[in-house]
XYZ file of C-alpha atoms in Angstrom:
680
model
C 190.513 175.357 139.536
C 192.052 176.560 142.834
C 194.944 174.480 144.075
C 194.094 172.379 147.140
C 195.048 174.027 150.406
C 196.110 170.919 152.313
C 195.096 170.483 155.945
C 197.889 168.694 157.786
C 197.491 166.527 160.890
C 200.395 167.110 163.278
C 200.845 165.274 166.561
C 202.695 165.980 169.783
C 202.811 163.752 172.852
C 202.105 164.362 176.526
C 203.245 161.942 179.209
C 200.285 161.971 181.558
C 199.622 160.020 184.775
C 197.563 157.663 182.602
C 200.284 157.241 179.993
C 201.102 158.797 176.656
C 198.472 161.107 175.131
C 198.707 162.058 171.440
C 197.541 165.633 170.815
C 196.688 166.039 167.121
C 196.167 169.456 165.537
C 194.515 170.031 162.160
C 196.102 173.033 160.416
C 196.270 174.194 156.812
C 198.863 176.873 157.600
C 196.433 179.785 157.075
C 194.579 181.975 159.557
C 190.889 181.616 160.505
C 189.735 183.239 157.248
C 190.689 180.038 155.412
C 189.214 177.147 157.409
C 190.638 173.649 157.549
C 189.073 171.503 154.826
C 189.492 167.883 153.785
C 190.674 166.849 150.338
C 192.798 163.917 149.237
C 195.906 165.593 150.670
C 194.264 165.923 154.085
C 193.144 162.282 154.082
C 196.709 161.227 153.242
C 198.069 163.401 156.064
C 195.529 161.940 158.518
C 196.472 158.382 157.587
C 200.181 159.145 157.953
C 199.540 160.750 161.348
C 197.569 157.710 162.534
C 200.391 155.441 161.284
C 202.880 157.362 163.413
C 200.631 157.299 166.494
C 199.947 153.597 166.225
C 203.645 152.916 165.662
C 204.290 154.361 169.132
C 202.713 151.274 170.633
C 202.009 152.824 174.032
C 199.518 155.642 173.340
C 196.622 155.599 175.828
C 194.526 158.439 174.407
C 194.280 160.859 171.489
C 192.911 164.406 171.565
C 192.053 165.953 168.178
C 191.669 169.719 167.788
C 191.953 172.488 165.211
C 193.939 175.636 164.594
C 192.850 178.855 166.381
C 189.087 179.532 165.992
C 188.624 176.671 163.507
C 188.102 172.969 164.040
C 187.296 171.917 160.456
C 184.830 173.018 157.788
C 184.468 169.704 156.000
C 185.223 168.504 152.503
C 187.154 170.733 150.115
C 184.324 171.755 147.773
C 186.732 173.395 145.321
C 187.546 169.860 144.153
C 183.914 168.999 143.316
C 183.946 170.333 139.710
C 186.744 167.872 138.931
C 184.501 164.929 139.861
C 182.671 163.855 136.704
C 181.830 160.181 137.307
C 180.256 157.994 139.961
C 183.524 156.049 140.263
C 185.483 159.207 141.086
C 182.855 160.210 143.651
C 182.907 156.761 145.243
C 186.692 157.005 145.573
C 186.287 160.255 147.549
C 183.579 158.713 149.728
C 185.604 155.586 150.488
C 188.790 157.543 151.201
C 187.006 159.610 153.854
C 185.294 156.586 155.370
C 188.501 154.561 155.481
C 190.397 157.324 157.285
C 187.572 158.099 159.749
C 186.963 154.384 160.392
C 190.578 154.123 161.517
C 189.796 156.706 164.217
C 186.660 154.771 165.225
C 188.676 151.552 165.518
C 191.547 152.970 167.578
C 191.931 150.803 170.692
C 192.214 153.726 173.102
C 190.271 156.806 174.252
C 189.749 159.415 171.524
C 188.459 162.921 172.244
C 187.610 165.612 169.698
C 188.205 169.033 171.271
C 185.993 171.233 169.081
C 187.540 174.678 169.401
C 185.737 176.440 166.550
C 183.725 175.962 163.373
C 182.790 172.284 162.917
C 180.816 171.721 159.737
C 180.181 168.718 157.525
C 183.285 166.535 157.516
C 184.580 168.552 160.459
C 181.660 167.397 162.589
C 181.957 163.886 161.129
C 185.599 163.499 162.185
C 184.507 164.612 165.670
C 181.769 161.938 165.621
C 184.409 159.362 164.689
C 186.039 160.020 168.075
C 184.589 158.236 171.086
C 184.066 161.507 173.012
C 183.654 165.199 172.182
C 184.318 168.417 174.065
C 183.462 171.890 172.827
C 184.434 175.477 173.590
C 181.499 177.508 174.891
C 182.206 180.183 172.270
C 181.603 177.912 169.251
C 178.617 179.112 167.219
C 178.855 177.126 163.991
C 178.239 173.411 164.331
C 176.203 171.570 161.746
C 175.706 169.638 158.556
C 175.108 172.035 155.620
C 175.275 169.240 153.022
C 171.570 168.950 152.121
C 171.536 172.723 151.600
C 174.189 172.172 148.923
C 172.667 169.104 147.254
C 174.736 166.530 149.156
C 174.415 164.352 152.279
C 176.733 164.166 155.311
C 178.388 161.202 153.640
C 181.516 160.605 155.713
C 179.555 159.139 158.580
C 177.079 161.871 159.491
C 173.883 160.097 158.459
C 175.061 156.893 160.141
C 176.875 158.001 163.302
C 174.687 160.911 164.421
C 171.398 158.952 164.648
C 173.209 156.090 166.385
C 174.484 158.639 168.937
C 171.454 160.886 169.577
C 168.546 159.159 167.855
C 166.619 159.916 164.662
C 164.718 163.001 165.858
C 167.814 165.042 166.697
C 169.700 163.711 163.675
C 166.868 164.757 161.355
C 166.781 168.162 163.050
C 170.473 168.807 162.368
C 170.800 167.111 158.977
C 167.442 167.971 157.362
C 165.536 170.760 159.116
C 168.526 172.951 159.989
C 170.211 172.495 156.613
C 167.099 173.258 154.570
C 166.145 176.146 156.859
C 168.735 178.443 155.267
C 171.577 176.345 156.630
C 170.939 176.997 160.315
C 173.860 176.284 162.636
C 173.770 175.183 166.254
C 175.893 176.607 169.059
C 178.012 174.827 171.635
C 175.368 174.729 174.399
C 172.722 173.340 172.043
C 175.137 170.676 170.794
C 175.849 169.762 174.417
C 172.153 169.597 175.301
C 171.450 167.409 172.265
C 174.117 164.928 173.344
C 176.372 165.595 170.357
C 179.014 166.986 172.709
C 179.925 165.403 176.045
C 181.520 168.345 177.864
C 181.692 172.118 177.367
C 184.641 174.212 178.572
C 185.665 177.844 178.353
C 187.738 178.571 175.221
C 190.904 179.461 177.112
C 190.868 176.100 178.935
C 189.480 173.863 176.204
C 192.626 171.998 175.232
C 193.992 171.597 178.772
C 190.658 170.416 180.147
C 190.047 168.147 177.153
C 193.398 166.446 177.722
C 192.559 166.086 181.411
C 189.130 164.725 180.429
C 190.859 162.109 178.233
C 193.284 161.198 181.039
C 190.443 160.857 183.541
C 188.511 158.642 181.113
C 191.545 156.350 180.862
C 191.919 156.295 184.656
C 188.221 155.683 185.168
C 187.735 158.970 187.031
C 185.336 160.204 184.325
C 182.387 158.433 182.796
C 180.014 159.670 180.104
C 176.398 158.631 180.512
C 174.477 158.551 177.231
C 170.749 157.791 177.095
C 169.635 155.095 174.690
C 168.366 156.722 171.444
C 164.563 156.721 171.095
C 163.466 155.096 167.818
C 159.818 154.579 168.815
C 158.318 157.253 166.552
C 160.607 156.702 163.555
C 157.857 156.342 160.933
C 156.227 159.612 161.944
C 159.582 161.438 162.027
C 160.477 160.180 158.547
C 157.077 161.140 157.131
C 157.337 164.657 158.592
C 160.919 165.073 157.378
C 160.018 164.063 153.824
C 157.057 166.454 153.827
C 159.377 169.229 154.998
C 161.873 168.369 152.246
C 159.011 168.477 149.722
C 158.105 171.981 150.898
C 161.700 173.147 150.494
C 163.125 171.394 147.422
C 159.993 169.997 145.723
C 161.840 166.859 144.704
C 164.398 168.834 142.699
C 167.257 167.800 144.978
C 167.579 164.109 145.857
C 169.955 164.738 148.735
C 167.556 165.275 151.671
C 165.484 162.232 150.767
C 168.587 160.029 150.550
C 169.798 161.384 153.901
C 166.421 160.639 155.529
C 166.486 157.066 154.222
C 169.956 156.371 155.649
C 169.052 157.950 159.002
C 165.964 155.724 159.139
C 168.082 152.595 158.560
C 170.865 153.531 160.998
C 169.318 151.685 163.951
C 169.351 148.280 162.261
C 172.650 148.335 160.368
C 176.314 148.275 161.329
C 178.585 151.270 160.891
C 180.221 149.575 157.904
C 176.827 148.977 156.283
C 175.876 152.603 156.901
C 179.131 153.795 155.375
C 178.457 151.625 152.308
C 175.052 153.322 151.878
C 176.738 156.708 152.203
C 179.305 155.686 149.559
C 176.507 154.887 147.118
C 174.706 158.139 147.879
C 177.831 160.263 147.396
C 178.617 158.334 144.231
C 175.315 159.454 142.766
C 175.136 162.942 144.231
C 178.606 164.467 143.793
C 178.619 164.305 139.950
C 174.941 165.377 139.755
C 174.040 168.779 138.273
C 172.528 169.853 141.604
C 175.687 169.173 143.604
C 177.913 170.724 140.946
C 175.655 173.775 141.087
C 175.710 173.699 144.895
C 179.516 173.655 144.995
C 179.586 176.525 142.482
C 177.128 178.531 144.578
C 179.058 177.815 147.781
C 182.273 179.044 146.163
C 180.492 182.149 144.858
C 179.097 183.086 148.242
C 182.264 182.310 150.180
C 184.788 183.969 147.882
C 183.565 186.030 144.935
C 180.700 187.682 146.838
C 183.134 188.845 149.526
C 185.232 190.753 146.985
C 182.809 192.655 144.736
C 183.837 192.922 141.101
C 184.321 196.318 139.463
C 184.845 198.478 142.559
C 187.458 201.216 141.954
C 190.649 201.274 144.001
C 190.919 203.946 146.665
C 190.029 205.010 150.183
C 186.390 205.548 151.192
C 185.207 208.901 152.506
C 184.527 209.016 156.253
C 180.910 208.362 157.265
C 180.340 209.637 160.786
C 176.684 210.559 160.598
C 173.836 209.204 158.474
C 170.636 210.835 157.287
C 167.486 208.933 156.317
C 164.788 210.631 154.266
C 161.475 208.950 155.037
C 160.408 207.447 158.377
C 158.136 204.757 156.966
C 158.780 201.048 157.361
C 161.753 200.970 154.967
C 163.362 204.088 156.428
C 162.868 202.816 159.977
C 164.380 199.441 159.095
C 167.379 201.217 157.574
C 167.802 203.282 160.740
C 167.900 200.120 162.862
C 170.464 198.565 160.520
C 172.771 201.617 160.654
C 172.457 201.793 164.440
C 173.218 198.114 164.961
C 176.045 197.783 162.461
C 177.762 201.174 162.387
C 176.692 202.654 165.739
C 176.789 206.242 164.504
C 174.240 209.072 164.798
C 171.189 208.668 162.535
C 169.013 211.646 161.592
C 165.598 210.497 160.363
C 163.268 212.969 158.626
C 159.710 212.976 157.357
C 157.117 215.583 156.428
C 154.787 215.117 159.417
C 155.492 214.718 163.119
C 153.170 211.715 163.330
C 155.218 209.942 160.631
C 158.454 210.697 162.463
C 157.003 209.573 165.796
C 155.794 206.320 164.266
C 159.245 205.682 162.792
C 161.056 206.396 166.065
C 158.626 204.134 167.918
C 159.434 201.310 165.478
C 163.175 201.878 165.946
C 162.829 201.771 169.741
C 160.745 198.599 169.659
C 163.088 196.850 167.250
C 166.277 197.760 169.139
C 164.698 196.541 172.388
C 163.503 193.350 170.678
C 167.015 192.668 169.393
C 168.355 193.202 172.912
C 165.810 190.726 174.318
C 167.058 188.159 171.810
C 170.635 188.745 172.899
C 171.745 190.280 169.617
C 172.441 193.627 171.263
C 173.924 194.207 174.700
C 171.006 195.456 176.818
C 173.273 197.956 178.540
C 173.980 199.616 175.177
C 170.307 200.113 174.267
C 169.884 203.588 175.860
C 173.078 204.793 174.172
C 172.065 203.419 170.764
C 168.637 205.024 170.991
C 170.247 208.321 171.986
C 171.931 208.326 168.551
C 168.549 208.734 166.820
C 167.713 212.331 165.872
C 164.130 212.717 164.571
C 163.387 215.869 162.576
C 161.090 217.644 160.140
C 163.835 219.990 158.937
C 166.485 219.330 156.297
C 168.847 221.675 158.158
C 169.327 219.021 160.836
C 171.088 216.879 158.223
C 173.781 219.464 157.552
C 176.511 217.332 159.156
C 175.479 214.016 157.599
C 178.097 212.349 155.399
C 175.748 209.772 153.878
C 172.045 210.375 153.196
C 169.715 207.687 151.897
C 166.184 208.343 150.687
C 163.381 205.868 151.364
C 160.375 207.851 150.134
C 157.597 206.876 147.722
C 158.740 205.094 144.546
C 157.851 208.054 142.317
C 160.478 209.942 140.352
C 159.118 213.480 140.964
C 159.067 212.936 144.737
C 162.566 211.456 144.829
C 163.966 214.271 142.673
C 162.246 216.815 144.893
C 163.705 215.519 148.174
C 167.193 215.268 146.666
C 166.917 218.803 145.332
C 165.796 220.108 148.713
C 168.398 218.287 150.781
C 171.266 219.322 148.482
C 170.968 222.896 149.691
C 171.823 221.896 153.258
C 174.675 219.375 153.049
C 178.385 219.436 152.286
C 179.516 218.983 148.676
C 181.186 215.704 149.598
C 178.094 214.234 151.299
C 176.758 211.208 149.421
C 173.137 210.914 148.328
C 171.939 207.313 148.062
C 168.594 206.145 146.723
C 166.835 202.948 147.739
C 164.856 202.858 144.496
C 163.976 199.374 143.298
C 163.534 200.190 139.611
C 163.838 203.893 138.744
C 166.733 205.538 136.905
C 169.374 206.811 139.316
C 170.853 208.932 136.522
C 167.553 210.745 135.976
C 167.120 211.168 139.721
C 170.452 213.011 139.862
C 170.026 214.963 136.631
C 168.856 218.280 138.138
C 171.339 218.366 141.006
C 174.388 220.601 141.258
C 176.492 217.554 142.162
C 175.096 214.496 140.361
C 178.454 212.784 140.818
C 177.656 212.153 144.510
C 174.453 210.159 143.792
C 174.454 206.353 143.943
C 171.830 203.613 143.959
C 171.682 201.682 147.224
C 168.948 199.091 146.765
C 168.110 196.977 149.812
C 165.724 194.043 149.886
C 162.850 193.564 152.287
C 163.075 192.705 155.159
C 166.247 194.757 155.393
C 167.707 192.940 158.399
C 167.254 189.473 156.893
C 168.064 189.869 153.210
C 171.838 189.987 152.644
C 171.968 191.510 149.144
C 172.665 195.160 148.387
C 172.569 196.238 144.737
C 174.839 199.270 144.348
C 174.044 201.199 141.189
C 176.516 203.389 139.356
C 174.703 206.241 137.593
C 176.211 207.962 134.545
C 177.985 210.602 136.621
C 178.637 208.709 139.886
C 182.295 209.336 140.740
C 184.800 206.881 142.194
C 184.885 208.250 145.774
C 181.090 207.926 145.975
C 181.171 204.366 144.663
C 184.066 203.322 146.903
C 182.314 204.782 149.950
C 179.012 203.113 149.059
C 180.677 199.699 148.941
C 182.497 200.403 152.212
C 179.218 201.338 153.919
C 177.497 198.277 152.454
C 180.233 196.027 153.829
C 180.005 197.649 157.276
C 176.250 197.019 157.199
C 176.988 193.313 156.722
C 175.619 193.126 153.190
C 176.858 191.300 150.094
C 177.230 194.073 147.536
C 177.030 193.753 143.751
C 177.854 196.552 141.307
C 175.057 197.162 138.789
C 174.676 199.411 135.787
C 171.869 201.974 135.987
C 169.335 199.924 134.034
C 165.598 199.480 134.702
C 164.939 197.380 137.844
C 168.658 196.461 138.031
C 169.116 192.667 138.522
C 166.812 190.837 140.927
C 163.606 192.749 140.256
C 164.169 192.694 136.514
C 164.358 188.896 136.545
C 161.529 188.423 139.047
C 159.253 190.725 137.047
C 160.077 188.917 133.791
C 159.058 185.696 135.526
C 155.922 187.362 136.938
C 154.890 188.659 133.502
C 154.971 185.114 132.132
C 153.210 183.783 135.240
C 150.294 186.212 134.960
C 150.128 185.586 131.210
C 149.612 181.871 131.922
C 146.571 182.673 134.077
C 145.300 185.226 131.561
C 145.416 182.448 128.941
C 143.102 180.258 131.012
C 145.211 178.314 133.497
C 144.225 178.136 137.171
C 146.123 180.230 139.751
C 146.953 177.243 141.945
C 147.992 175.050 139.032
C 150.403 177.745 137.865
C 151.720 178.296 141.382
C 152.382 174.609 141.982
C 153.994 174.066 138.577
C 156.395 176.998 138.940
C 157.157 176.463 142.623
C 158.446 173.029 141.618
C 161.358 174.794 139.895
C 162.841 175.207 143.365
C 162.200 178.887 144.041
C 161.637 179.881 147.693
C 157.895 180.484 147.281
C 155.172 180.172 144.627
C 154.946 183.194 142.302
C 151.549 184.432 143.507
C 152.737 184.172 147.116
C 155.692 186.336 146.070
C 153.271 188.806 144.455
C 151.412 189.102 147.762
C 154.676 189.543 149.687
C 155.920 192.306 147.383
C 152.488 193.856 147.001
C 150.582 194.059 143.694
C 150.950 197.857 143.485
C 154.748 197.721 143.827
C 154.938 194.839 141.348
C 152.788 196.769 138.866
C 154.929 199.885 139.235
C 158.129 197.928 138.538
C 156.447 196.214 135.582
C 155.417 199.586 134.162
C 159.032 200.787 134.404
C 160.269 197.716 132.564
C 157.448 197.768 130.001
C 158.375 201.354 129.120
C 162.002 200.301 128.604
C 161.458 196.907 126.963
C 157.921 196.791 125.511
C 158.757 193.736 123.418
C 159.288 191.627 126.575
C 157.299 193.262 129.367
C 153.679 194.372 129.603
C 151.169 195.093 132.373
C 148.192 192.750 132.360
C 144.798 194.457 132.613
C 143.991 191.890 135.292
C 146.955 193.057 137.384
C 145.776 196.653 136.978
C 142.333 195.641 138.204
C 143.857 193.762 141.172
C 145.671 196.956 142.175
C 142.653 199.173 141.527
C 140.581 197.046 143.901
C 143.353 197.244 146.517
C 143.625 193.476 146.766
C 146.673 192.231 148.752
C 147.018 189.285 146.389
C 145.004 186.687 144.491
C 144.354 184.459 147.509
C 142.053 185.104 150.449
C 142.810 184.502 154.140
C 141.753 180.849 153.746
C 144.472 180.195 151.157
C 141.935 179.778 148.356
C 141.567 182.090 145.348
C 139.631 185.192 146.403
C 136.122 184.793 144.845
C 136.118 188.454 143.809
C 139.467 188.014 142.050
C 138.220 184.903 140.265
C 135.123 186.826 139.160
C 136.832 189.873 137.656
C 139.933 188.127 136.257
C 139.334 187.858 132.515
C 140.711 184.714 130.861
C 140.999 183.633 127.248
C 137.960 181.932 125.723
C 138.558 179.229 124.745
C 141.259 178.744 127.393
C 144.806 177.928 126.312
C 145.790 175.276 128.832
C 149.423 174.385 129.519
C 150.917 171.352 131.236
C 153.099 171.930 134.335
C 156.182 171.117 132.238
C 155.151 173.640 129.566
C 154.661 176.284 132.250
C 158.128 175.659 133.678
C 159.646 175.713 130.205
C 158.065 179.075 129.370
C 159.205 180.786 132.555
C 162.694 179.256 132.460
C 163.200 180.247 128.809
C 162.034 183.770 129.625
C 164.539 183.972 132.489
C 167.337 182.663 130.255
C 166.444 185.215 127.588
C 166.405 188.067 130.103
C 169.674 187.007 131.723
C 171.350 187.047 128.290
C 169.912 190.514 127.595
C 171.256 191.770 130.932
C 174.745 190.494 130.213
C 174.659 191.939 126.688
C 173.505 195.285 128.128
C 176.289 195.238 130.741
C 173.916 195.399 133.724
C 176.478 193.210 135.506
C 179.830 192.005 134.293
C 179.349 188.240 134.431
C 176.746 185.515 135.041
C 178.315 184.957 138.481
C 176.997 188.366 139.585
C 173.490 187.403 138.453
C 173.732 184.264 140.574
C 175.032 186.132 143.635
C 172.074 188.503 143.289
C 169.494 185.729 142.952
C 170.918 183.730 145.875
C 171.196 186.657 148.291
C 168.350 188.828 146.972
C 165.705 186.304 145.937
C 166.649 183.271 148.035
C 167.374 180.996 145.089
C 168.732 177.688 146.443
C 172.336 176.581 146.248
C 171.410 173.340 144.457
C 170.162 175.477 141.537
C 173.476 177.357 141.512
C 171.562 180.608 141.747
C 170.025 180.952 138.295
C 172.467 180.673 135.394
C 173.904 177.310 136.454
C 170.376 175.886 136.563
C 169.581 177.359 133.159
C 172.746 175.710 131.838
C 172.195 172.204 133.202
C 168.466 172.252 132.371
C 169.278 173.226 128.774
C 167.488 176.596 128.673
C 170.619 178.707 128.116
C 171.305 176.991 124.827
C 167.654 177.041 123.769
C 167.637 180.806 124.304
C 171.005 181.677 122.692
C 172.624 178.491 121.466
C 175.321 178.605 124.158
C 175.860 178.182 127.898
C 176.422 180.903 130.464
C 179.314 178.764 131.746
C 180.856 177.172 128.627
C 183.727 175.643 130.624
C 181.339 173.092 132.189
């Protein structure tokens, strides 16, 4: 367990025209890469700081701020695994409430000057102050707790609705958190009434101190509208329905948060804090929160330093080539342009294909500029970096070439063979294959050592995972450079062995095989979808099939069935679905397509399964496959499987990715008689 990095509260004093102002800075002694967090040491430091301030006897105001670029990122989640009982959790809850309540009860003006990231407990300590200012540059304000399986339990569910009303509180605490942990920016926080004033970053502290002085002198006054509670019942009903759609009852946290928000109008702060104590007492030791803390740690630390990457300097990548101007190739071009801002040569076999790809790139770059994600003045320059072509010779100066052609081995081998004649010996050839052997793809080349798997997930811009596959002959410089490029593209990279379908697709297809088998045996499509969606996955399995496309799913299944016939097979019904060019099993109305229902052959008599039996079958299959992958060395540890499933398949934090869930639900031991994480 990592040692607590203690955030210290240090005060200085300013003798203002209104009297003595205490300026308190939160600082853990590290730079912005290690944000201020709150553990027991921080709470002790805060209490000691407040003791010293109150001992002064003549303080008229306090201004609380953070170290450069960071206000505070909330509770120290590295301490969560140590919390095993409700009593321990209640102690944490009460310690935070007691310290923050001291701020609330201070008999003078208190201003939180939010100079950077303010999440969870960081936003709660700001809410404990009577007033809040914010730097206009702050982009990360919010309550991520429900995303992790927790509630904002140091005052968030009590203080925020009392300040801005239930609608805005539910937006920040429930909708934003469960919508992939969406943050709000300074201006939005100001408009919502969470912040009282917004200043430029360079002036924030000076103007916040002046704001505090003027409040004491009566020169400033903050007008706050009375919160609107008139439509509370409707807001609560909608919020619970939204939580159902996201967590399916698997995580208690959002429902508990909604209940406390709903009660906030009619209870005192102390009563609200007592409800939060009870909620934290139940949630922190729960499997979901333990899994959430594990997943948070994975994504914040381990995923940022990929395991197994050789030491050394990457090769320079000054120009990129993309083979294939279809949707995937065009998306890749946009990503390289936005993130690396280097020339991109994009090739296809017909001018119309190239033109279509370039048109997509232009539209997407302009769309990103309209949204403010790209400086509009840079758009013409970025688009000038695109070099469309039909000729391999135009890729002669490319340092990194990635293919995004049809998922067929002969075609991929052909384009690699043809391009190799025109590029430098050090140029890297990357394949975006989702399931094919990278080793076989490189087998006929003069320089197979420069070939690497570079598997993105769709949509490329949104999905953060990049599976980087080391083929049998991939050399260290190629691998080092691939990881460097992946990092520059803003992706979370995981090293994978060259095994069929790598990590995410191998697990998703194993799940899909069992899912289709359940329908083949006589269960209804919708019954299966609802039963398996309740596991907590981002979407029902047949919705995922439609998103991926039945033909692509069948192709990946065929690859896996050839490698592991004892565990994978292609259903005749899936083959028929593909043959009829159906986009999925459901029609536009959301009901099962009548034609699909007619041709889909089911067992007679049907072999019906209960929802619990369905979940058991799929979960046991996933546990079995995860064990096989670790035994085969596809990745080095269960943590890499979880990073892949979180970033590549959208598995929720409260499941801990996959292996943590399989552990706490008992499937790991049913499959192999042991846990993936035996230390738990």
